[in-house]
Amino acid sequence: MGSVGAKEIPELIGADGRRIDGRRPDELRPIRIVAGPLHRADGSAFVEWGDNKVMAAVYGPREVHPRHLQQNTKAIVQCKYNMAAFSVDERKRPGLDRRSQEISKVIAEAFESVVFSEEYPRTSVDIYIEVLQANAGTRCAGLVAASVALADAGIPMVDLLPAVAVGKVAGRIVLDLKKEEDNYGEADLPMALVPQSGRLVLLQMEGHMTRPELGEALDLGVIGCRKIYDVMKQALRDRYAAGSVVSGAAFSAAGVAP
Amino acid sequence: MGNGHRSRHRGQGREGAPSHSSRSDSARTLVLPGEELPSRGLGPGPGTYRVNGRIYASVLGLLQTQPPSVRVAPLAGRYIPRARDTVIGIVTDVQGTFWLLDIGAPRWAPLHMTGTPWKIDFGETQQYLRVGDAVVVAVEQIENTGRIGVTMIGDGLGKLEGGTLVSVSPAKIPRIIGKGGSMIQMIQKSTGCTLVVGQNGRIWLDGPDDGIVEVRSAIRLIEEEGHRRGLTERVQAFLDHGSGAPRGPKGPPPTAPWAATAEAPEPDPAEGPESEYDFPEKDVN
């Protein structure tokens, strides 16, 4: 285009078939999960995934606010996804925007389909996802963090919910897009899997893919999800194996008003 | 939930089923939601669900095989109220005839003015308890609707004045109480503090300032080492040599002063009603 300020589009897949950061097409970015870092919350998790850093906290089941949302037969699942102002290069204007509302909605709906909500009628399970550092795939990272946090909070559910994005970059289907691939690629396909049943409970797409490419992308995504599932399970096991079985409430003290 | 063949366990498991042999081999296995459990012809108990004849865990917890069912004892989660529990609640709302108490359960518990020792006219509730006040109440019953009925009439129940609240996981409460209340009595005697322990994981304490610091450290010690043997001795030794103990919630776990005296092994010091909610040891995997 040659317009002022336009960045040069990087070469997303090199001659050796490697991606911009040296990964193979079916390779995930490094992922690290810590279960239970927050003591005030009923459950929490921190996820570092590539250059993403996401914290999730879960409260509940607890009283519903606002009251009119209360359901007499089951618990509701509420989610708030938020990006910190400092999470991206250019300051993100704080607060709700259309994008974060949409992500909150799809994540809440994904969890609604796995949480056994009939067990706690008239209550709410509240999920808070804070993106501290973003580099594409934050809704998946947030979902993974929230899922570990839900398990850490002792919420009954069908399964953990691993999630990953598959995309089309320079004409090829690749796993787990990073920022440049997301910005300059042809398609982005985030998904969340229920490993126990093989069902997908979140599937969105931006961009274009042919039908065979979509099939290939779904297969690749499921493989990626299963790898992430293992990391999620290990994070929860580590929390309880360390001998520090100080759970949710941990050692929190509060003064009593006289 | 879309899946046609899923059947959920409902109601309570059989608490009384004694099967020590099968318990001991599985009591330390940590399972996670979605993990398939070895069913061996058993049915789905609490903390599990069944799909197409296979049984999976629904919560994070310890696997327990108790014929006729497989169950998972949760390691995390909110306080689940049971009748006759004594709990510490915090007033969150005041209405004309009742207060709403946060007792750490999924829902608030209404305390009606007829459930108090006071004679109150309509609208006077505010004069007796305000938002933020702490009270000791007993759980009377859990209704079908999930409503938690509590009362303040009874021994040891009433409003808490002054003091400090400390929260621990409800699962640790039996260890803090000790066998027949032995642990509490020991702590009270050594520190000169008064303790009120709620089954919901809240502990109220009052007394001299350094006593309160000591009790807090002792509670943290019990939280961290409650699953190990000789707990009573360790706590006793800690209280005797309390001066060298860490003082703040963030300090390193205390180890030195009682290390020498911890040799005499003692059978499981705590035997509360929830002792089956055991904690994993270091070899949990």
mmCIF file of N, CA and C in Angstrom, chain B residues 120-230:
data_model
loop_
_atom_site.group_PDB
_atom_site.id
_atom_site.type_symbol
_atom_site.label_atom_id
_atom_site.label_comp_id
_atom_site.label_asym_id
_atom_site.label_seq_id
_atom_site.Cartn_x
_atom_site.Cartn_y
_atom_site.Cartn_z
ATOM 1 N N ILE B 120 -38.194 -8.538 70.173
ATOM 2 C CA ILE B 120 -38.050 -7.458 69.211
ATOM 3 C C ILE B 120 -39.396 -7.163 68.567
ATOM 4 N N ASP B 121 -39.724 -5.864 68.432
ATOM 5 C CA ASP B 121 -40.908 -5.489 67.662
ATOM 6 C C ASP B 121 -40.513 -5.307 66.207
ATOM 7 N N PHE B 122 -41.508 -5.407 65.334
ATOM 8 C CA PHE B 122 -41.265 -5.244 63.908
ATOM 9 C C PHE B 122 -40.524 -3.935 63.641
ATOM 10 N N GLY B 123 -39.470 -4.015 62.856
ATOM 11 C CA GLY B 123 -38.735 -2.811 62.499
ATOM 12 C C GLY B 123 -37.614 -2.467 63.453
ATOM 13 N N GLU B 124 -37.496 -3.191 64.542
ATOM 14 C CA GLU B 124 -36.449 -2.877 65.515
ATOM 15 C C GLU B 124 -35.190 -3.707 65.298
ATOM 16 N N THR B 125 -35.209 -4.561 64.252
ATOM 17 C CA THR B 125 -34.076 -5.466 64.027
ATOM 18 C C THR B 125 -32.755 -4.706 63.956
ATOM 19 N N GLN B 126 -32.803 -3.530 63.342
ATOM 20 C CA GLN B 126 -31.594 -2.735 63.143
ATOM 21 C C GLN B 126 -30.925 -2.375 64.466
ATOM 22 N N GLN B 127 -31.736 -2.277 65.535
ATOM 23 C CA GLN B 127 -31.164 -1.875 66.822
ATOM 24 C C GLN B 127 -30.380 -3.002 67.495
ATOM 25 N N TYR B 128 -30.594 -4.226 67.026
ATOM 26 C CA TYR B 128 -29.931 -5.363 67.666
ATOM 27 C C TYR B 128 -28.704 -5.833 66.892
ATOM 28 N N LEU B 129 -28.854 -5.956 65.571
ATOM 29 C CA LEU B 129 -27.722 -6.383 64.746
ATOM 30 C C LEU B 129 -27.671 -5.502 63.505
ATOM 31 N N ARG B 130 -26.470 -5.053 63.176
ATOM 32 C CA ARG B 130 -26.296 -4.224 61.989
ATOM 33 C C ARG B 130 -25.404 -4.957 60.991
ATOM 34 N N VAL B 131 -25.387 -4.446 59.770
ATOM 35 C CA VAL B 131 -24.549 -5.040 58.732
ATOM 36 C C VAL B 131 -23.093 -5.034 59.194
ATOM 37 N N GLY B 132 -22.435 -6.176 59.100
ATOM 38 C CA GLY B 132 -21.045 -6.277 59.518
ATOM 39 C C GLY B 132 -20.875 -6.946 60.865
ATOM 40 N N ASP B 133 -21.938 -7.017 61.665
ATOM 41 C CA ASP B 133 -21.841 -7.683 62.964
ATOM 42 C C ASP B 133 -21.617 -9.181 62.767
ATOM 43 N N ALA B 134 -20.898 -9.785 63.706
ATOM 44 C CA ALA B 134 -20.659 -11.230 63.649
ATOM 45 C C ALA B 134 -21.491 -11.915 64.728
ATOM 46 N N VAL B 135 -22.077 -13.046 64.376
ATOM 47 C CA VAL B 135 -22.903 -13.786 65.321
ATOM 48 C C VAL B 135 -22.570 -15.271 65.265
ATOM 49 N N VAL B 136 -22.784 -15.942 66.393
ATOM 50 C CA VAL B 136 -22.668 -17.391 66.418
ATOM 51 C C VAL B 136 -24.076 -17.949 66.359
ATOM 52 N N VAL B 137 -24.355 -18.775 65.365
ATOM 53 C CA VAL B 137 -25.689 -19.345 65.220
ATOM 54 C C VAL B 137 -25.573 -20.838 64.970
ATOM 55 N N ALA B 138 -26.677 -21.538 65.141
ATOM 56 C CA ALA B 138 -26.713 -22.966 64.848
ATOM 57 C C ALA B 138 -27.609 -23.191 63.631
ATOM 58 N N VAL B 139 -27.180 -24.092 62.767
ATOM 59 C CA VAL B 139 -28.013 -24.452 61.612
ATOM 60 C C VAL B 139 -29.111 -25.380 62.110
ATOM 61 N N GLU B 140 -30.361 -25.011 61.845
ATOM 62 C CA GLU B 140 -31.479 -25.839 62.290
ATOM 63 C C GLU B 140 -31.849 -26.876 61.248
ATOM 64 N N GLN B 141 -32.049 -26.377 60.033
ATOM 65 C CA GLN B 141 -32.455 -27.305 58.972
ATOM 66 C C GLN B 141 -32.165 -26.685 57.621
ATOM 67 N N ILE B 142 -31.991 -27.563 56.640
ATOM 68 C CA ILE B 142 -31.855 -27.124 55.256
ATOM 69 C C ILE B 142 -33.161 -27.507 54.569
ATOM 70 N N GLU B 143 -33.897 -26.515 54.114
ATOM 71 C CA GLU B 143 -35.183 -26.822 53.490
ATOM 72 C C GLU B 143 -34.989 -27.288 52.049
ATOM 73 N N ASN B 144 -36.072 -27.855 51.498
ATOM 74 C CA ASN B 144 -35.998 -28.362 50.129
ATOM 75 C C ASN B 144 -35.622 -27.271 49.143
ATOM 76 N N THR B 145 -36.025 -26.054 49.449
ATOM 77 C CA THR B 145 -35.739 -24.939 48.552
ATOM 78 C C THR B 145 -34.273 -24.525 48.628
ATOM 79 N N GLY B 146 -33.540 -25.096 49.566
ATOM 80 C CA GLY B 146 -32.159 -24.696 49.749
ATOM 81 C C GLY B 146 -32.006 -23.612 50.795
ATOM 82 N N ARG B 147 -33.127 -23.147 51.345
ATOM 83 C CA ARG B 147 -33.077 -22.130 52.380
ATOM 84 C C ARG B 147 -32.424 -22.719 53.626
ATOM 85 N N ILE B 148 -31.510 -21.956 54.222
ATOM 86 C CA ILE B 148 -30.785 -22.433 55.393
ATOM 87 C C ILE B 148 -31.409 -21.780 56.621
ATOM 88 N N GLY B 149 -32.057 -22.578 57.468
ATOM 89 C CA GLY B 149 -32.657 -22.034 58.673
ATOM 90 C C GLY B 149 -31.651 -22.022 59.809
ATOM 91 N N VAL B 150 -31.449 -20.846 60.439
ATOM 92 C CA VAL B 150 -30.512 -20.766 61.557
ATOM 93 C C VAL B 150 -31.199 -20.153 62.769
ATOM 94 N N THR B 151 -30.652 -20.449 63.946
ATOM 95 C CA THR B 151 -31.192 -19.899 65.181
ATOM 96 C C THR B 151 -30.066 -19.398 66.072
ATOM 97 N N MET B 152 -30.411 -18.414 66.909
ATOM 98 C CA MET B 152 -29.426 -17.888 67.842
ATOM 99 C C MET B 152 -29.795 -18.268 69.276
ATOM 100 N N ILE B 153 -30.803 -19.130 69.416
ATOM 101 C CA ILE B 153 -31.188 -19.569 70.753
ATOM 102 C C ILE B 153 -30.486 -20.882 71.054
ATOM 103 N N GLY B 154 -29.703 -20.884 72.093
ATOM 104 C CA GLY B 154 -28.985 -22.091 72.465
ATOM 105 C C GLY B 154 -27.689 -21.739 73.171
ATOM 106 N N ASP B 155 -27.069 -22.744 73.764
ATOM 107 C CA ASP B 155 -25.830 -22.532 74.504
ATOM 108 C C ASP B 155 -24.727 -22.043 73.576
ATOM 109 N N GLY B 156 -24.033 -21.011 73.999
ATOM 110 C CA GLY B 156 -22.882 -20.546 73.240
ATOM 111 C C GLY B 156 -23.242 -19.758 71.998
ATOM 112 N N LEU B 157 -24.519 -19.532 71.765
ATOM 113 C CA LEU B 157 -24.912 -18.771 70.582
ATOM 114 C C LEU B 157 -25.180 -17.322 70.974
ATOM 115 N N GLY B 158 -25.000 -16.416 70.032
ATOM 116 C CA GLY B 158 -25.255 -15.013 70.310
ATOM 117 C C GLY B 158 -24.363 -14.111 69.492
ATOM 118 N N LYS B 159 -24.421 -12.824 69.818
ATOM 119 C CA LYS B 159 -23.630 -11.850 69.081
ATOM 120 C C LYS B 159 -22.192 -11.837 69.601
ATOM 121 N N LEU B 160 -21.239 -11.665 68.695
ATOM 122 C CA LEU B 160 -19.837 -11.575 69.082
ATOM 123 C C LEU B 160 -19.453 -10.110 69.190
ATOM 124 N N GLU B 161 -18.909 -9.741 70.347
ATOM 125 C CA GLU B 161 -18.488 -8.361 70.554
ATOM 126 C C GLU B 161 -16.971 -8.310 70.559
ATOM 127 N N GLY B 162 -16.393 -7.389 69.776
ATOM 128 C CA GLY B 162 -14.939 -7.251 69.728
ATOM 129 C C GLY B 162 -14.279 -8.471 69.119
ATOM 130 N N GLY B 163 -12.992 -8.647 69.421
ATOM 131 C CA GLY B 163 -12.293 -9.834 68.944
ATOM 132 C C GLY B 163 -11.904 -9.758 67.486
ATOM 133 N N THR B 164 -11.456 -10.897 66.959
ATOM 134 C CA THR B 164 -10.933 -10.983 65.608
ATOM 135 C C THR B 164 -11.460 -12.252 64.955
ATOM 136 N N LEU B 165 -11.679 -12.190 63.652
ATOM 137 C CA LEU B 165 -12.093 -13.383 62.919
ATOM 138 C C LEU B 165 -10.951 -13.888 62.058
ATOM 139 N N VAL B 166 -10.787 -15.193 62.042
ATOM 140 C CA VAL B 166 -9.801 -15.839 61.180
ATOM 141 C C VAL B 166 -10.556 -16.881 60.366
ATOM 142 N N SER B 167 -10.242 -16.988 59.084
ATOM 143 C CA SER B 167 -10.922 -17.968 58.235
ATOM 144 C C SER B 167 -9.972 -19.080 57.822
ATOM 145 N N VAL B 168 -10.441 -20.301 57.879
ATOM 146 C CA VAL B 168 -9.695 -21.448 57.367
ATOM 147 C C VAL B 168 -10.661 -22.264 56.503
ATOM 148 N N SER B 169 -10.111 -23.240 55.811
ATOM 149 C CA SER B 169 -10.980 -24.115 55.037
ATOM 150 C C SER B 169 -11.867 -24.912 55.994
ATOM 151 N N PRO B 170 -13.171 -25.016 55.720
ATOM 152 C CA PRO B 170 -14.052 -25.759 56.625
ATOM 153 C C PRO B 170 -13.576 -27.186 56.876
ATOM 154 N N ALA B 171 -12.844 -27.737 55.906
ATOM 155 C CA ALA B 171 -12.362 -29.108 56.055
ATOM 156 C C ALA B 171 -11.325 -29.235 57.172
ATOM 157 N N LYS B 172 -10.706 -28.112 57.581
ATOM 158 C CA LYS B 172 -9.667 -28.184 58.620
ATOM 159 C C LYS B 172 -10.236 -28.061 60.024
ATOM 160 N N ILE B 173 -11.489 -27.735 60.132
ATOM 161 C CA ILE B 173 -12.060 -27.443 61.441
ATOM 162 C C ILE B 173 -11.930 -28.606 62.429
ATOM 163 N N PRO B 174 -12.160 -29.853 62.011
ATOM 164 C CA PRO B 174 -12.009 -30.949 62.979
ATOM 165 C C PRO B 174 -10.627 -30.995 63.607
ATOM 166 N N ARG B 175 -9.586 -30.646 62.824
ATOM 167 C CA ARG B 175 -8.225 -30.646 63.371
ATOM 168 C C ARG B 175 -8.058 -29.533 64.382
ATOM 169 N N ILE B 176 -8.684 -28.408 64.156
ATOM 170 C CA ILE B 176 -8.530 -27.268 65.061
ATOM 171 C C ILE B 176 -9.291 -27.529 66.363
ATOM 172 N N ILE B 177 -10.406 -28.230 66.270
ATOM 173 C CA ILE B 177 -11.156 -28.572 67.473
ATOM 174 C C ILE B 177 -10.416 -29.653 68.259
ATOM 175 N N GLY B 178 -9.897 -30.635 67.546
ATOM 176 C CA GLY B 178 -9.204 -31.734 68.208
ATOM 177 C C GLY B 178 -10.182 -32.721 68.792
ATOM 178 N N LYS B 179 -9.644 -33.825 69.262
ATOM 179 C CA LYS B 179 -10.492 -34.880 69.811
ATOM 180 C C LYS B 179 -11.195 -34.373 71.065
ATOM 181 N N GLY B 180 -12.495 -34.339 71.019
ATOM 182 C CA GLY B 180 -13.259 -33.868 72.165
ATOM 183 C C GLY B 180 -12.943 -32.439 72.564
ATOM 184 N N GLY B 181 -12.466 -31.642 71.617
ATOM 185 C CA GLY B 181 -12.162 -30.244 71.917
ATOM 186 C C GLY B 181 -10.801 -30.041 72.548
ATOM 187 N N SER B 182 -9.938 -31.079 72.501
ATOM 188 C CA SER B 182 -8.654 -31.006 73.191
ATOM 189 C C SER B 182 -7.755 -29.905 72.632
ATOM 190 N N MET B 183 -7.747 -29.776 71.307
ATOM 191 C CA MET B 183 -6.845 -28.791 70.702
ATOM 192 C C MET B 183 -7.247 -27.371 71.087
ATOM 193 N N ILE B 184 -8.521 -27.070 71.021
ATOM 194 C CA ILE B 184 -8.980 -25.730 71.401
ATOM 195 C C ILE B 184 -8.605 -25.435 72.839
ATOM 196 N N GLN B 185 -8.886 -26.394 73.716
ATOM 197 C CA GLN B 185 -8.629 -26.168 75.141
ATOM 198 C C GLN B 185 -7.157 -25.897 75.389
ATOM 199 N N MET B 186 -6.318 -26.669 74.682
ATOM 200 C CA MET B 186 -4.884 -26.481 74.845
ATOM 201 C C MET B 186 -4.484 -25.075 74.405
ATOM 202 N N ILE B 187 -4.991 -24.642 73.258
ATOM 203 C CA ILE B 187 -4.640 -23.313 72.747
ATOM 204 C C ILE B 187 -5.142 -22.232 73.699
ATOM 205 N N GLN B 188 -6.364 -22.396 74.193
ATOM 206 C CA GLN B 188 -6.921 -21.386 75.089
ATOM 207 C C GLN B 188 -6.105 -21.282 76.368
ATOM 208 N N LYS B 189 -5.704 -22.449 76.891
ATOM 209 C CA LYS B 189 -4.969 -22.451 78.149
ATOM 210 C C LYS B 189 -3.610 -21.777 77.996
ATOM 211 N N SER B 190 -2.903 -22.105 76.898
ATOM 212 C CA SER B 190 -1.553 -21.567 76.733
ATOM 213 C C SER B 190 -1.536 -20.093 76.379
ATOM 214 N N THR B 191 -2.560 -19.592 75.742
ATOM 215 C CA THR B 191 -2.490 -18.226 75.235
ATOM 216 C C THR B 191 -3.384 -17.258 75.988
ATOM 217 N N GLY B 192 -4.258 -17.767 76.836
ATOM 218 C CA GLY B 192 -5.166 -16.881 77.546
ATOM 219 C C GLY B 192 -6.228 -16.261 76.659
ATOM 220 N N CYS B 193 -6.419 -16.837 75.468
ATOM 221 C CA CYS B 193 -7.422 -16.309 74.544
ATOM 222 C C CYS B 193 -8.697 -17.141 74.631
ATOM 223 N N THR B 194 -9.789 -16.545 74.213
ATOM 224 C CA THR B 194 -11.059 -17.254 74.083
ATOM 225 C C THR B 194 -11.301 -17.524 72.604
ATOM 226 N N LEU B 195 -11.661 -18.755 72.279
ATOM 227 C CA LEU B 195 -11.913 -19.114 70.891
ATOM 228 C C LEU B 195 -13.353 -19.557 70.704
ATOM 229 N N VAL B 196 -13.928 -19.159 69.584
ATOM 230 C CA VAL B 196 -15.194 -19.727 69.149
ATOM 231 C C VAL B 196 -14.965 -20.252 67.740
ATOM 232 N N VAL B 197 -15.180 -21.557 67.560
ATOM 233 C CA VAL B 197 -14.893 -22.165 66.268
ATOM 234 C C VAL B 197 -16.205 -22.518 65.579
ATOM 235 N N GLY B 198 -16.390 -22.008 64.372
ATOM 236 C CA GLY B 198 -17.571 -22.342 63.584
ATOM 237 C C GLY B 198 -17.242 -23.445 62.590
ATOM 238 N N GLN B 199 -18.213 -24.346 62.376
ATOM 239 C CA GLN B 199 -17.989 -25.433 61.414
ATOM 240 C C GLN B 199 -17.787 -24.894 60.004
ATOM 241 N N ASN B 200 -18.150 -23.634 59.772
ATOM 242 C CA ASN B 200 -18.004 -23.069 58.434
ATOM 243 C C ASN B 200 -16.610 -22.510 58.188
ATOM 244 N N GLY B 201 -15.673 -22.782 59.091
ATOM 245 C CA GLY B 201 -14.293 -22.377 58.848
ATOM 246 C C GLY B 201 -13.929 -21.025 59.411
ATOM 247 N N ARG B 202 -14.837 -20.407 60.150
ATOM 248 C CA ARG B 202 -14.512 -19.124 60.763
ATOM 249 C C ARG B 202 -14.205 -19.336 62.236
ATOM 250 N N ILE B 203 -13.154 -18.682 62.693
ATOM 251 C CA ILE B 203 -12.754 -18.795 64.087
ATOM 252 C C ILE B 203 -12.689 -17.392 64.672
ATOM 253 N N TRP B 204 -13.402 -17.197 65.756
ATOM 254 C CA TRP B 204 -13.374 -15.905 66.439
ATOM 255 C C TRP B 204 -12.476 -16.036 67.646
ATOM 256 N N LEU B 205 -11.623 -15.031 67.883
ATOM 257 C CA LEU B 205 -10.770 -15.107 69.061
ATOM 258 C C LEU B 205 -10.626 -13.745 69.704
ATOM 259 N N ASP B 206 -10.480 -13.774 70.993
ATOM 260 C CA ASP B 206 -10.286 -12.544 71.743
ATOM 261 C C ASP B 206 -9.381 -12.844 72.926
ATOM 262 N N GLY B 207 -8.623 -11.819 73.363
ATOM 263 C CA GLY B 207 -7.710 -11.992 74.477
ATOM 264 C C GLY B 207 -6.570 -11.015 74.358
ATOM 265 N N PRO B 208 -5.454 -11.254 75.084
ATOM 266 C CA PRO B 208 -4.312 -10.345 75.006
ATOM 267 C C PRO B 208 -3.715 -10.340 73.591
ATOM 268 N N ASP B 209 -3.119 -9.191 73.214
ATOM 269 C CA ASP B 209 -2.645 -9.022 71.842
ATOM 270 C C ASP B 209 -1.655 -10.096 71.414
ATOM 271 N N ASP B 210 -0.632 -10.365 72.267
ATOM 272 C CA ASP B 210 0.356 -11.350 71.821
ATOM 273 C C ASP B 210 -0.248 -12.750 71.823
ATOM 274 N N GLY B 211 -1.252 -12.952 72.660
ATOM 275 C CA GLY B 211 -1.962 -14.228 72.622
ATOM 276 C C GLY B 211 -2.650 -14.434 71.290
ATOM 277 N N ILE B 212 -3.259 -13.374 70.776
ATOM 278 C CA ILE B 212 -3.965 -13.470 69.490
ATOM 279 C C ILE B 212 -2.984 -13.794 68.377
ATOM 280 N N VAL B 213 -1.818 -13.138 68.417
ATOM 281 C CA VAL B 213 -0.796 -13.419 67.402
ATOM 282 C C VAL B 213 -0.402 -14.890 67.457
ATOM 283 N N GLU B 214 -0.265 -15.389 68.703
ATOM 284 C CA GLU B 214 0.150 -16.775 68.883
ATOM 285 C C GLU B 214 -0.912 -17.744 68.364
ATOM 286 N N VAL B 215 -2.166 -17.439 68.669
ATOM 287 C CA VAL B 215 -3.246 -18.316 68.214
ATOM 288 C C VAL B 215 -3.291 -18.354 66.692
ATOM 289 N N ARG B 216 -3.132 -17.197 66.078
ATOM 290 C CA ARG B 216 -3.146 -17.160 64.608
ATOM 291 C C ARG B 216 -2.058 -18.054 64.043
ATOM 292 N N SER B 217 -0.858 -17.963 64.603
ATOM 293 C CA SER B 217 0.240 -18.792 64.112
ATOM 294 C C SER B 217 -0.066 -20.262 64.346
ATOM 295 N N ALA B 218 -0.658 -20.557 65.501
ATOM 296 C CA ALA B 218 -0.982 -21.955 65.798
ATOM 297 C C ALA B 218 -2.012 -22.479 64.804
ATOM 298 N N ILE B 219 -2.994 -21.651 64.473
ATOM 299 C CA ILE B 219 -4.011 -22.082 63.515
ATOM 300 C C ILE B 219 -3.375 -22.348 62.159
ATOM 301 N N ARG B 220 -2.434 -21.483 61.793
ATOM 302 C CA ARG B 220 -1.773 -21.677 60.505
ATOM 303 C C ARG B 220 -0.941 -22.968 60.517
ATOM 304 N N LEU B 221 -0.323 -23.227 61.665
ATOM 305 C CA LEU B 221 0.437 -24.474 61.791
ATOM 306 C C LEU B 221 -0.484 -25.679 61.605
ATOM 307 N N ILE B 222 -1.641 -25.620 62.226
ATOM 308 C CA ILE B 222 -2.577 -26.735 62.095
ATOM 309 C C ILE B 222 -3.048 -26.866 60.655
ATOM 310 N N GLU B 223 -3.283 -25.734 60.009
ATOM 311 C CA GLU B 223 -3.710 -25.777 58.607
ATOM 312 C C GLU B 223 -2.689 -26.472 57.739
ATOM 313 N N GLU B 224 -1.406 -26.143 57.972
ATOM 314 C CA GLU B 224 -0.371 -26.648 57.076
ATOM 315 C C GLU B 224 0.048 -28.067 57.428
ATOM 316 N N GLU B 225 -0.012 -28.413 58.694
ATOM 317 C CA GLU B 225 0.518 -29.708 59.090
ATOM 318 C C GLU B 225 -0.550 -30.592 59.692
ATOM 319 N N GLY B 226 -1.803 -30.223 59.515
ATOM 320 C CA GLY B 226 -2.898 -30.955 60.148
ATOM 321 C C GLY B 226 -2.967 -32.405 59.738
ATOM 322 N N HIS B 227 -2.415 -32.734 58.568
ATOM 323 C CA HIS B 227 -2.530 -34.109 58.094
ATOM 324 C C HIS B 227 -1.389 -34.964 58.581
ATOM 325 N N ARG B 228 -0.429 -34.372 59.313
ATOM 326 C CA ARG B 228 0.729 -35.164 59.760
ATOM 327 C C ARG B 228 0.541 -35.622 61.202
ATOM 328 N N ARG B 229 1.333 -36.623 61.547
ATOM 329 C CA ARG B 229 1.206 -37.206 62.869
ATOM 330 C C ARG B 229 1.778 -36.299 63.945
ATOM 331 N N GLY B 230 1.371 -36.529 65.164
ATOM 332 C CA GLY B 230 1.939 -35.793 66.284
ATOM 333 C C GLY B 230 1.590 -34.314 66.281
#
